[in-house]
Amino acid sequence: SLQKKVVVKGKNFCAIKKYHSFTHSILYLVSLQHFASLYRVMAGTTGNDEFFMKELQIPQTVLKRLPSEKELSRIARKIGKEYPLLGIDLGVPKAKIDQIEMENNNNTSNVIFQILLEWKRSHYKEATILNLLKAMKENGCDLEGVPDIFTSMQK
């Protein structure tokens, strides 16, 4: 059977070594961002739209829309210390996260809110509630009470 071994090399790349047999192996060098995507696919944390629709009981129409500022403000209060990784996963550069932290005197709720606003502004087409919830789930955020934020605020 195919076994996988992951070895992190350096700051921006990692090596993935796949053993096909005792004598043959293949070494792939990939960016860490690409590795994170591969890891999510291997871990089964992508393509889980049904989880959000069935388990969290959020309608597909809600999942496909952009979150409002009020919703982002409320969701910011649900995100904890994992916010820097969540921001990076959403596509907000680390330098921008650092800048937001400095501008907001490390006020965690406001920092998270500003990161979410930056994500919505800079990734407008992909800044859906579904993508936000996926990133939150993948980064270990507690989703308890989150569906109420989006379903109770429907117009």
mmCIF file of C-alpha atoms in Angstrom:
data_model
loop_
_atom_site.group_PDB
_atom_site.id
_atom_site.type_symbol
_atom_site.label_atom_id
_atom_site.label_comp_id
_atom_site.label_asym_id
_atom_site.label_seq_id
_atom_site.Cartn_x
_atom_site.Cartn_y
_atom_site.Cartn_z
ATOM 1 C CA SER A 1 0.000 0.000 0.000
ATOM 2 C CA LEU A 2 1.022 3.603 -0.542
ATOM 3 C CA GLN A 3 2.574 5.219 2.514
ATOM 4 C CA LYS A 4 3.196 8.946 2.865
ATOM 5 C CA LYS A 5 5.903 10.711 4.810
ATOM 6 C CA VAL A 6 6.083 14.488 5.068
ATOM 7 C CA VAL A 7 9.315 16.327 5.779
ATOM 8 C CA VAL A 8 9.276 20.108 6.156
ATOM 9 C CA LYS A 9 12.258 21.761 4.484
ATOM 10 C CA GLY A 10 12.943 25.449 4.954
ATOM 11 C CA LYS A 11 10.482 28.263 5.397
ATOM 12 C CA ASN A 12 8.464 28.287 2.183
ATOM 13 C CA PHE A 13 8.676 24.744 0.875
ATOM 14 C CA CYS A 14 8.205 21.221 2.080
ATOM 15 C CA ALA A 15 9.134 17.880 0.641
ATOM 16 C CA ILE A 16 6.625 15.086 0.330
ATOM 17 C CA LYS A 17 8.133 11.651 -0.015
ATOM 18 C CA LYS A 18 5.809 8.915 -1.213
ATOM 19 C CA TYR A 19 6.939 5.349 -0.793
ATOM 20 C CA HIS A 20 5.647 3.148 -3.604
ATOM 21 C CA SER A 21 7.619 0.114 -2.436
ATOM 22 C CA PHE A 22 10.605 -0.687 -0.264
ATOM 23 C CA THR A 23 12.988 0.235 -3.082
ATOM 24 C CA HIS A 24 11.219 3.047 -4.934
ATOM 25 C CA SER A 25 10.118 6.431 -3.700
ATOM 26 C CA ILE A 26 9.288 9.766 -5.275
ATOM 27 C CA LEU A 27 10.153 13.127 -3.731
ATOM 28 C CA TYR A 28 7.960 16.145 -4.495
ATOM 29 C CA LEU A 29 8.898 19.703 -3.561
ATOM 30 C CA VAL A 30 5.859 21.911 -3.131
ATOM 31 C CA SER A 31 5.105 25.308 -1.659
ATOM 32 C CA LEU A 32 3.669 25.316 1.862
ATOM 33 C CA GLN A 33 0.483 26.948 0.593
ATOM 34 C CA HIS A 34 0.046 24.168 -1.976
ATOM 35 C CA PHE A 35 0.890 21.600 0.715
ATOM 36 C CA ALA A 36 -1.853 23.019 2.941
ATOM 37 C CA SER A 37 -4.331 22.516 0.093
ATOM 38 C CA LEU A 38 -3.070 18.972 -0.502
ATOM 39 C CA TYR A 39 -3.323 18.236 3.212
ATOM 40 C CA ARG A 40 -6.932 19.405 3.310
ATOM 41 C CA VAL A 41 -7.782 17.164 0.349
ATOM 42 C CA MET A 42 -6.059 14.172 2.004
ATOM 43 C CA ALA A 43 -7.764 14.942 5.318
ATOM 44 C CA GLY A 44 -11.159 15.221 3.649
ATOM 45 C CA THR A 45 -11.824 18.776 4.775
ATOM 46 C CA THR A 46 -12.616 20.152 1.323
ATOM 47 C CA GLY A 47 -15.825 19.785 -0.585
ATOM 48 C CA ASN A 48 -17.833 19.492 2.611
ATOM 49 C CA ASP A 49 -20.674 21.804 1.607
ATOM 50 C CA GLU A 50 -23.127 19.141 2.759
ATOM 51 C CA PHE A 51 -21.712 19.352 6.300
ATOM 52 C CA PHE A 52 -22.678 23.005 6.498
ATOM 53 C CA MET A 53 -26.082 22.462 4.922
ATOM 54 C CA LYS A 54 -27.051 19.346 6.906
ATOM 55 C CA GLU A 55 -25.139 19.430 10.197
ATOM 56 C CA LEU A 56 -25.271 23.184 10.745
ATOM 57 C CA GLN A 57 -28.619 23.578 8.955
ATOM 58 C CA ILE A 58 -27.568 26.567 6.902
ATOM 59 C CA PRO A 59 -29.463 26.947 3.604
ATOM 60 C CA GLN A 60 -27.413 26.913 0.407
ATOM 61 C CA THR A 61 -28.685 30.388 -0.486
ATOM 62 C CA VAL A 62 -27.087 31.702 2.714
ATOM 63 C CA LEU A 63 -23.826 29.798 2.166
ATOM 64 C CA LYS A 64 -23.369 31.281 -1.317
ATOM 65 C CA ARG A 65 -23.824 34.923 -0.368
ATOM 66 C CA LEU A 66 -21.352 37.459 0.982
ATOM 67 C CA PRO A 67 -21.449 38.086 4.736
ATOM 68 C CA SER A 68 -22.563 41.538 5.872
ATOM 69 C CA GLU A 69 -20.358 43.738 8.047
ATOM 70 C CA LYS A 70 -22.702 43.097 10.972
ATOM 71 C CA GLU A 71 -22.321 39.324 10.478
ATOM 72 C CA LEU A 72 -18.535 39.658 10.254
ATOM 73 C CA SER A 73 -18.562 41.687 13.461
ATOM 74 C CA ARG A 74 -20.492 38.960 15.258
ATOM 75 C CA ILE A 75 -18.385 36.148 13.791
ATOM 76 C CA ALA A 76 -15.199 37.969 14.872
ATOM 77 C CA ARG A 77 -16.271 37.450 18.486
ATOM 78 C CA LYS A 78 -16.433 33.674 17.869
ATOM 79 C CA ILE A 79 -12.866 33.391 16.550
ATOM 80 C CA GLY A 80 -10.065 32.961 19.052
ATOM 81 C CA LYS A 81 -6.294 32.734 19.029
ATOM 82 C CA GLU A 82 -6.314 30.893 15.699
ATOM 83 C CA TYR A 83 -7.154 34.140 13.870
ATOM 84 C CA PRO A 84 -3.708 34.699 12.243
ATOM 85 C CA LEU A 85 -3.783 31.274 10.578
ATOM 86 C CA LEU A 86 -7.416 31.753 9.623
ATOM 87 C CA GLY A 87 -6.545 35.090 8.012
ATOM 88 C CA ILE A 88 -3.684 33.547 6.054
ATOM 89 C CA ASP A 89 -5.925 30.657 4.992
ATOM 90 C CA LEU A 90 -8.459 33.190 3.723
ATOM 91 C CA GLY A 91 -5.712 34.801 1.633
ATOM 92 C CA VAL A 92 -4.870 37.816 3.784
ATOM 93 C CA PRO A 93 -1.071 38.284 3.702
ATOM 94 C CA LYS A 94 0.811 37.973 7.012
ATOM 95 C CA ALA A 95 2.205 41.486 6.546
ATOM 96 C CA LYS A 96 -1.355 42.847 6.298
ATOM 97 C CA ILE A 97 -2.386 40.923 9.438
ATOM 98 C CA ASP A 98 0.616 42.397 11.294
ATOM 99 C CA GLN A 99 -0.345 45.888 10.094
ATOM 100 C CA ILE A 100 -3.950 45.404 11.241
ATOM 101 C CA GLU A 101 -2.713 44.231 14.666
ATOM 102 C CA MET A 102 -0.546 47.346 15.049
ATOM 103 C CA GLU A 103 -3.303 49.709 13.892
ATOM 104 C CA ASN A 104 -5.788 48.202 16.357
ATOM 105 C CA ASN A 105 -3.482 48.015 19.395
ATOM 106 C CA ASN A 106 -3.891 44.238 19.467
ATOM 107 C CA ASN A 107 -7.599 44.540 20.372
ATOM 108 C CA THR A 108 -8.339 40.947 19.366
ATOM 109 C CA SER A 109 -12.018 41.273 18.390
ATOM 110 C CA ASN A 110 -11.371 44.381 16.325
ATOM 111 C CA VAL A 111 -8.246 42.852 14.742
ATOM 112 C CA ILE A 112 -10.249 39.798 13.682
ATOM 113 C CA PHE A 113 -13.075 41.979 12.359
ATOM 114 C CA GLN A 114 -10.607 44.060 10.308
ATOM 115 C CA ILE A 115 -8.954 40.885 8.940
ATOM 116 C CA LEU A 116 -12.379 39.600 7.877
ATOM 117 C CA LEU A 117 -13.191 42.948 6.243
ATOM 118 C CA GLU A 118 -9.852 42.846 4.395
ATOM 119 C CA TRP A 119 -10.647 39.320 3.204
ATOM 120 C CA LYS A 120 -14.083 40.403 1.971
ATOM 121 C CA ARG A 121 -12.649 43.487 0.254
ATOM 122 C CA SER A 122 -9.683 41.795 -1.421
ATOM 123 C CA HIS A 123 -11.296 38.443 -2.269
ATOM 124 C CA TYR A 124 -14.753 39.714 -3.142
ATOM 125 C CA LYS A 125 -15.755 36.897 -5.505
ATOM 126 C CA GLU A 126 -14.666 34.136 -3.090
ATOM 127 C CA ALA A 127 -15.702 35.888 0.138
ATOM 128 C CA THR A 128 -18.791 33.769 0.704
ATOM 129 C CA ILE A 129 -20.168 32.536 3.990
ATOM 130 C CA LEU A 130 -19.386 28.977 2.858
ATOM 131 C CA ASN A 131 -15.701 29.754 2.290
ATOM 132 C CA LEU A 132 -15.486 31.550 5.633
ATOM 133 C CA LEU A 133 -17.069 28.609 7.469
ATOM 134 C CA LYS A 134 -14.808 26.125 5.669
ATOM 135 C CA ALA A 135 -11.722 28.094 6.683
ATOM 136 C CA MET A 136 -12.991 28.382 10.254
ATOM 137 C CA LYS A 137 -13.612 24.627 10.454
ATOM 138 C CA GLU A 138 -10.200 23.832 8.931
ATOM 139 C CA ASN A 139 -8.492 26.096 11.475
ATOM 140 C CA GLY A 140 -10.211 24.575 14.487
ATOM 141 C CA CYS A 141 -12.602 27.426 15.234
ATOM 142 C CA ASP A 142 -15.621 26.596 17.376
ATOM 143 C CA LEU A 143 -18.691 26.700 15.122
ATOM 144 C CA GLU A 144 -21.212 26.480 17.966
ATOM 145 C CA GLY A 145 -23.769 29.250 17.585
ATOM 146 C CA VAL A 146 -22.304 30.377 14.262
ATOM 147 C CA PRO A 147 -25.271 29.256 12.117
ATOM 148 C CA ASP A 148 -27.557 31.529 14.148
ATOM 149 C CA ILE A 149 -25.460 34.539 13.151
ATOM 150 C CA PHE A 150 -26.168 33.963 9.477
ATOM 151 C CA THR A 151 -29.684 32.549 9.568
ATOM 152 C CA SER A 152 -31.190 34.942 12.142
ATOM 153 C CA MET A 153 -29.957 37.971 10.222
ATOM 154 C CA GLN A 154 -31.538 37.022 6.893
ATOM 155 C CA LYS A 155 -33.512 39.840 5.370
#
